[in-house]
mmCIF file of C-alpha atoms in Angstrom:
data_model
loop_
_atom_site.group_PDB
_atom_site.id
_atom_site.type_symbol
_atom_site.label_atom_id
_atom_site.label_comp_id
_atom_site.label_asym_id
_atom_site.label_seq_id
_atom_site.Cartn_x
_atom_site.Cartn_y
_atom_site.Cartn_z
ATOM 1 C CA MET A 464 -7.047 -60.397 -81.478
ATOM 2 C CA PHE A 465 -5.549 -60.056 -78.005
ATOM 3 C CA GLN A 466 -7.269 -56.417 -77.539
ATOM 4 C CA LYS A 467 -10.461 -58.076 -78.397
ATOM 5 C CA HIS A 468 -10.056 -60.687 -75.997
ATOM 6 C CA THR A 469 -9.168 -58.382 -73.378
ATOM 7 C CA SER A 470 -12.103 -56.126 -73.414
ATOM 8 C CA ASN A 471 -14.436 -58.857 -73.735
ATOM 9 C CA LEU A 472 -13.200 -60.077 -69.582
ATOM 10 C CA LYS A 473 -15.641 -59.284 -66.740
ATOM 11 C CA LEU A 474 -14.403 -59.059 -63.182
ATOM 12 C CA ASN A 475 -16.635 -60.842 -60.864
ATOM 13 C CA PRO A 476 -17.203 -58.347 -57.753
ATOM 14 C CA SER A 477 -18.024 -61.318 -55.558
ATOM 15 C CA ILE A 478 -14.571 -62.379 -55.334
ATOM 16 C CA PHE A 479 -13.240 -59.542 -53.337
ATOM 17 C CA CYS A 480 -16.300 -60.409 -50.608
ATOM 18 C CA PHE A 481 -16.064 -62.542 -47.699
ATOM 19 C CA SER A 482 -18.997 -64.161 -46.621
ATOM 20 C CA ASN A 483 -19.604 -64.293 -42.908
ATOM 21 C CA LEU A 484 -18.148 -67.757 -42.431
ATOM 22 C CA GLU A 485 -15.202 -66.774 -44.147
ATOM 23 C CA LYS A 486 -14.723 -63.626 -41.450
ATOM 24 C CA LEU A 487 -15.215 -65.986 -38.820
ATOM 25 C CA ILE A 488 -12.312 -68.139 -40.496
ATOM 26 C CA LEU A 489 -10.046 -65.063 -40.401
ATOM 27 C CA LEU A 490 -11.006 -64.022 -37.184
ATOM 28 C CA VAL A 491 -10.361 -67.860 -35.804
ATOM 29 C CA SER A 492 -7.167 -67.897 -37.825
ATOM 30 C CA PHE A 493 -5.465 -64.262 -36.236
ATOM 31 C CA PRO A 494 -6.630 -64.418 -32.693
ATOM 32 C CA LYS A 495 -3.577 -63.260 -31.006
ATOM 33 C CA GLN A 496 -3.054 -60.440 -33.539
ATOM 34 C CA VAL A 497 -6.362 -59.248 -32.845
ATOM 35 C CA LYS A 498 -6.608 -59.593 -28.841
ATOM 36 C CA THR A 499 -3.216 -58.009 -29.026
ATOM 37 C CA SER A 500 -4.141 -54.866 -30.963
ATOM 38 C CA TYR A 501 -7.659 -54.446 -28.605
ATOM 39 C CA THR A 502 -5.151 -54.607 -25.549
ATOM 40 C CA MET A 503 -2.907 -51.974 -26.786
ATOM 41 C CA ASP A 504 -5.748 -49.573 -27.447
ATOM 42 C CA LYS A 505 -7.111 -50.291 -24.177
ATOM 43 C CA LYS A 506 -3.808 -49.309 -22.450
ATOM 44 C CA LYS A 507 -3.416 -46.494 -24.620
ATOM 45 C CA LEU A 508 -6.715 -45.099 -23.466
ATOM 46 C CA SER A 509 -6.293 -45.599 -19.642
ATOM 47 C CA LYS A 510 -2.834 -43.678 -19.845
ATOM 48 C CA PHE A 511 -4.573 -40.940 -21.771
ATOM 49 C CA LYS A 512 -7.706 -41.158 -19.113
ATOM 50 C CA ALA A 513 -4.963 -40.840 -16.271
ATOM 51 C CA LYS A 514 -3.062 -38.377 -17.713
ATOM 52 C CA ALA A 515 -6.130 -36.278 -18.231
ATOM 53 C CA LYS A 516 -7.282 -36.858 -14.866
ATOM 54 C CA GLU A 517 -3.837 -35.884 -13.574
ATOM 55 C CA ASN A 518 -3.629 -32.531 -15.550
ATOM 56 C CA GLU A 519 -7.259 -31.640 -14.425
ATOM 57 C CA ASN A 520 -6.166 -32.377 -10.683
ATOM 58 C CA LYS A 521 -3.229 -29.752 -11.162
ATOM 59 C CA ARG A 522 -5.331 -27.234 -13.330
ATOM 60 C CA ARG A 523 -7.941 -27.402 -9.985
ATOM 61 C CA LYS A 524 -4.865 -27.016 -7.667
ATOM 62 C CA ILE A 525 -3.287 -23.838 -9.681
ATOM 63 C CA ASN A 526 -6.815 -22.140 -9.749
ATOM 64 C CA THR A 527 -7.174 -22.871 -5.682
ATOM 65 C CA ILE A 528 -4.048 -21.525 -5.214
ATOM 66 C CA LYS A 529 -4.776 -18.467 -7.412
ATOM 67 C CA ARG A 530 -8.237 -17.803 -5.600
ATOM 68 C CA ARG A 531 -6.529 -17.687 -2.531
ATOM 69 C CA ILE A 532 -3.520 -15.500 -3.643
ATOM 70 C CA VAL A 533 -6.376 -12.559 -4.680
ATOM 71 C CA LEU A 534 -8.660 -13.212 -1.564
ATOM 72 C CA SER A 535 -5.484 -12.980 0.615
ATOM 73 C CA SER A 536 -4.394 -9.567 -1.601
ATOM 74 C CA PHE A 537 -7.763 -8.223 -0.864
ATOM 75 C CA ILE A 538 -7.521 -8.955 2.752
ATOM 76 C CA VAL A 539 -4.181 -7.302 3.138
ATOM 77 C CA ILE A 540 -5.279 -4.334 1.046
ATOM 78 C CA PHE A 541 -8.600 -3.828 3.015
ATOM 79 C CA CYS A 542 -6.584 -4.055 6.343
ATOM 80 C CA LEU A 543 -4.162 -1.197 5.224
ATOM 81 C CA ILE A 544 -7.162 1.080 4.387
ATOM 82 C CA LEU A 545 -8.638 0.276 7.751
ATOM 83 C CA MET A 546 -5.311 0.686 9.238
ATOM 84 C CA THR A 547 -4.452 4.135 7.761
ATOM 85 C CA LEU A 548 -8.102 5.649 8.063
ATOM 86 C CA SER A 549 -8.149 4.343 11.875
ATOM 87 C CA GLY A 550 -4.727 6.245 12.219
ATOM 88 C CA LEU A 551 -5.991 9.508 10.692
ATOM 89 C CA LEU A 552 -9.130 9.300 12.926
ATOM 90 C CA VAL A 553 -6.406 9.953 15.873
ATOM 91 C CA ASP A 554 -4.892 13.360 16.806
ATOM 92 C CA LYS A 555 -1.075 13.097 16.573
ATOM 93 C CA LYS A 556 -0.697 15.340 19.891
ATOM 94 C CA GLN A 557 -1.949 13.242 22.658
ATOM 95 C CA THR A 558 -2.554 14.895 26.215
ATOM 96 C CA SER A 559 -3.660 13.064 29.333
ATOM 97 C CA THR A 560 -3.232 12.468 32.840
ATOM 98 C CA THR A 561 -3.895 8.847 34.281
ATOM 99 C CA HIS A 562 -3.968 7.807 38.228
ATOM 100 C CA TYR A 563 -2.230 4.642 39.330
ATOM 101 C CA GLU A 564 -1.774 3.261 42.645
ATOM 102 C CA PHE A 565 0.029 0.257 44.039
ATOM 103 C CA GLN A 566 1.494 -1.490 47.267
ATOM 104 C CA SER A 567 5.447 -1.214 48.004
ATOM 105 C CA ASN A 568 7.762 -1.263 50.657
ATOM 106 C CA LEU A 569 10.336 0.800 48.868
ATOM 107 C CA SER A 570 10.068 4.566 49.590
ATOM 108 C CA VAL A 571 9.466 7.444 46.743
ATOM 109 C CA ARG A 572 13.305 8.136 46.571
ATOM 110 C CA GLU A 573 14.157 4.569 46.000
ATOM 111 C CA LEU A 574 11.442 4.043 43.233
ATOM 112 C CA ILE A 575 12.775 7.047 41.623
ATOM 113 C CA ILE A 576 16.038 5.762 41.506
ATOM 114 C CA LYS A 577 15.146 2.340 40.496
ATOM 115 C CA PHE A 578 13.366 3.919 37.889
ATOM 116 C CA THR A 579 16.451 6.044 36.483
ATOM 117 C CA GLN A 580 19.165 3.502 36.984
ATOM 118 C CA ASN A 581 16.676 0.810 34.884
ATOM 119 C CA PRO A 582 15.514 3.014 32.301
ATOM 120 C CA PRO A 583 12.260 1.632 30.907
ATOM 121 C CA THR A 584 10.761 2.439 27.229
ATOM 122 C CA ILE A 585 7.576 3.372 26.201
ATOM 123 C CA SER A 586 7.116 -0.171 24.638
ATOM 124 C CA GLY A 587 6.744 -1.440 28.119
ATOM 125 C CA GLU A 588 10.015 -3.029 28.362
ATOM 126 C CA PHE A 589 13.531 -1.964 29.721
ATOM 127 C CA ALA A 590 16.442 -0.681 27.543
ATOM 128 C CA GLU A 591 18.530 -3.512 26.228
ATOM 129 C CA ARG A 592 21.450 -1.006 25.598
ATOM 130 C CA VAL A 593 21.975 2.345 27.367
ATOM 131 C CA LYS A 594 24.498 4.964 25.449
ATOM 132 C CA LEU A 595 25.021 8.379 27.954
ATOM 133 C CA THR A 596 25.293 11.445 26.493
ATOM 134 C CA THR A 597 25.915 15.166 27.419
ATOM 135 C CA GLU A 598 22.460 15.979 26.202
ATOM 136 C CA GLY A 599 20.806 12.616 27.373
ATOM 137 C CA ALA A 600 20.666 9.053 26.705
ATOM 138 C CA TRP A 601 19.951 6.879 23.510
ATOM 139 C CA LEU A 602 17.797 3.640 24.525
ATOM 140 C CA ASN A 603 17.683 0.711 22.625
ATOM 141 C CA GLU A 604 14.970 -1.806 23.043
ATOM 142 C CA GLY A 605 14.512 -4.561 19.936
ATOM 143 C CA GLU A 606 14.324 -2.439 16.669
ATOM 144 C CA SER A 607 13.220 0.475 18.576
ATOM 145 C CA GLU A 608 15.371 3.289 19.308
ATOM 146 C CA TYR A 609 14.909 6.474 21.542
ATOM 147 C CA PHE A 610 16.979 9.428 22.837
ATOM 148 C CA VAL A 611 15.692 10.305 25.746
ATOM 149 C CA LEU A 612 16.292 12.650 28.705
ATOM 150 C CA ILE A 613 15.265 11.556 32.258
ATOM 151 C CA MET A 614 15.085 14.468 35.309
ATOM 152 C CA ARG A 615 14.366 13.554 38.570
ATOM 153 C CA ASP A 616 13.489 15.643 41.479
ATOM 154 C CA PHE A 617 13.720 14.281 44.726
ATOM 155 C CA LYS A 618 12.196 17.457 46.371
ATOM 156 C CA GLN A 619 8.824 17.332 44.717
ATOM 157 C CA ASN A 620 8.987 13.613 44.364
ATOM 158 C CA LYS A 621 8.898 13.684 40.264
ATOM 159 C CA ILE A 622 10.278 12.179 37.346
ATOM 160 C CA LYS A 623 9.888 13.903 33.848
ATOM 161 C CA TYR A 624 10.484 11.459 31.297
ATOM 162 C CA THR A 625 11.283 13.063 27.811
ATOM 163 C CA ILE A 626 11.731 11.520 24.581
ATOM 164 C CA LYS A 627 13.426 13.752 22.064
ATOM 165 C CA LYS A 628 13.860 11.413 18.954
ATOM 166 C CA SER A 629 12.797 8.309 17.883
ATOM 167 C CA ASN A 630 12.469 5.735 14.782
ATOM 168 C CA LEU A 631 8.901 5.344 15.783
ATOM 169 C CA GLY A 632 7.797 8.722 14.885
ATOM 170 C CA ILE A 633 6.966 9.313 18.627
ATOM 171 C CA THR A 634 8.032 12.112 20.666
ATOM 172 C CA GLY A 635 6.532 14.203 23.692
ATOM 173 C CA SER A 636 7.266 14.001 27.907
ATOM 174 C CA TRP A 637 5.658 12.159 30.407
ATOM 175 C CA SER A 638 5.684 13.594 34.000
ATOM 176 C CA ILE A 639 5.606 11.170 37.044
ATOM 177 C CA GLN A 640 4.331 12.420 40.275
ATOM 178 C CA LEU A 641 4.685 10.211 43.196
ATOM 179 C CA GLN A 642 3.215 10.147 46.503
ATOM 180 C CA LYS A 643 3.007 7.612 49.391
ATOM 181 C CA THR A 644 1.125 6.932 52.289
ATOM 182 C CA ASN A 645 1.930 3.950 54.282
ATOM 183 C CA GLN A 646 2.464 1.302 51.880
ATOM 184 C CA LEU A 647 0.330 2.784 49.336
ATOM 185 C CA VAL A 648 1.868 4.742 46.644
ATOM 186 C CA SER A 649 0.050 6.983 44.375
ATOM 187 C CA MET A 650 1.424 7.751 40.777
ATOM 188 C CA ASP A 651 0.111 10.589 38.388
ATOM 189 C CA ILE A 652 1.111 10.885 35.106
ATOM 190 C CA LYS A 653 0.475 13.275 32.792
ATOM 191 C CA GLU A 654 1.299 13.048 29.032
ATOM 192 C CA GLU A 655 2.099 15.362 26.266
ATOM 193 C CA SER A 656 2.941 13.403 23.028
ATOM 194 C CA ASN A 657 3.011 13.580 19.672
ATOM 195 C CA THR A 658 2.990 10.362 17.408
ATOM 196 C CA ASP A 659 3.469 10.888 13.645
ATOM 197 C CA ASN A 660 3.466 7.492 12.903
ATOM 198 C CA ILE A 661 0.044 6.442 11.566
ATOM 199 C CA GLY A 662 0.250 2.916 12.476
ATOM 200 C CA TYR A 663 1.038 3.858 16.169
ATOM 201 C CA ARG A 664 -2.159 5.961 16.318
ATOM 202 C CA ALA A 665 -4.356 3.339 14.799
ATOM 203 C CA LEU A 666 -3.159 1.123 17.738
ATOM 204 C CA GLN A 667 -3.996 3.710 19.614
ATOM 205 C CA PHE A 668 -7.625 3.950 18.113
ATOM 206 C CA TRP A 669 -8.249 0.066 18.588
ATOM 207 C CA GLY A 670 -6.818 -0.286 21.811
ATOM 208 C CA ASP A 671 -5.540 2.128 24.772
ATOM 209 C CA LYS A 672 -4.898 5.522 23.815
ATOM 210 C CA ASN A 673 -3.085 6.030 26.997
ATOM 211 C CA ARG A 674 -0.952 2.676 26.140
ATOM 212 C CA TYR A 675 2.540 4.635 26.389
ATOM 213 C CA THR A 676 1.792 5.935 30.148
ATOM 214 C CA LYS A 677 0.559 2.510 30.700
ATOM 215 C CA ASN A 678 3.668 1.036 29.591
ATOM 216 C CA LEU A 679 5.772 3.198 31.745
ATOM 217 C CA TYR A 680 3.708 2.173 34.799
ATOM 218 C CA GLU A 681 3.979 -1.277 34.160
ATOM 219 C CA CYS A 682 7.775 -1.114 34.464
ATOM 220 C CA ILE A 683 7.902 0.818 37.304
ATOM 221 C CA LYS A 684 5.653 -2.348 39.133
ATOM 222 C CA LYS A 685 8.079 -4.340 37.624
ATOM 223 C CA THR A 686 11.226 -2.812 39.446
ATOM 224 C CA LEU A 687 9.305 -3.627 42.847
#
């Protein structure tokens, strides 16, 4: 009998539904909980947006750095190729004669003595350290090192400047002929050099081919 009564029991689905009025009552009854939940969601969304923006900025910075590194690498490689090709276009052996003139109160003999007392280098600077040997002298200027032999001929008013060894891959001789008329000094420098270093040959290609001769001349002028 109990089972029969249970089977005849029907549930009314309307008891699980809320009318609009009831929904409004629920919202009014729990305003703080609803507002708090909405505020928390808004804060989470703001934090998420801020984090996403920060990550995007980091990604852009990383991509910018990568592009700069790639561009710099291409420029360096291009310059190395250009320097190598330029150096290969210049002959190792250089032979030339260059004429210079300048005013000086010193005699030719005094000019020759000054040149040998304070020996210059082909880089255009005077030697910082000089070490004499029986076969010549070691000249050091910065990172550059030369083993040179300087011979002076007072009878012919001539200086012969010979580089036997150097850590720059440059060897050769420079014969300097001096003459003086009144206050005018004439100087002819004959160069016979050999440059194995491609980098220095590239400098000769883009700059002055007689740069070593010119540097020696500038050093002589500095002694006046």
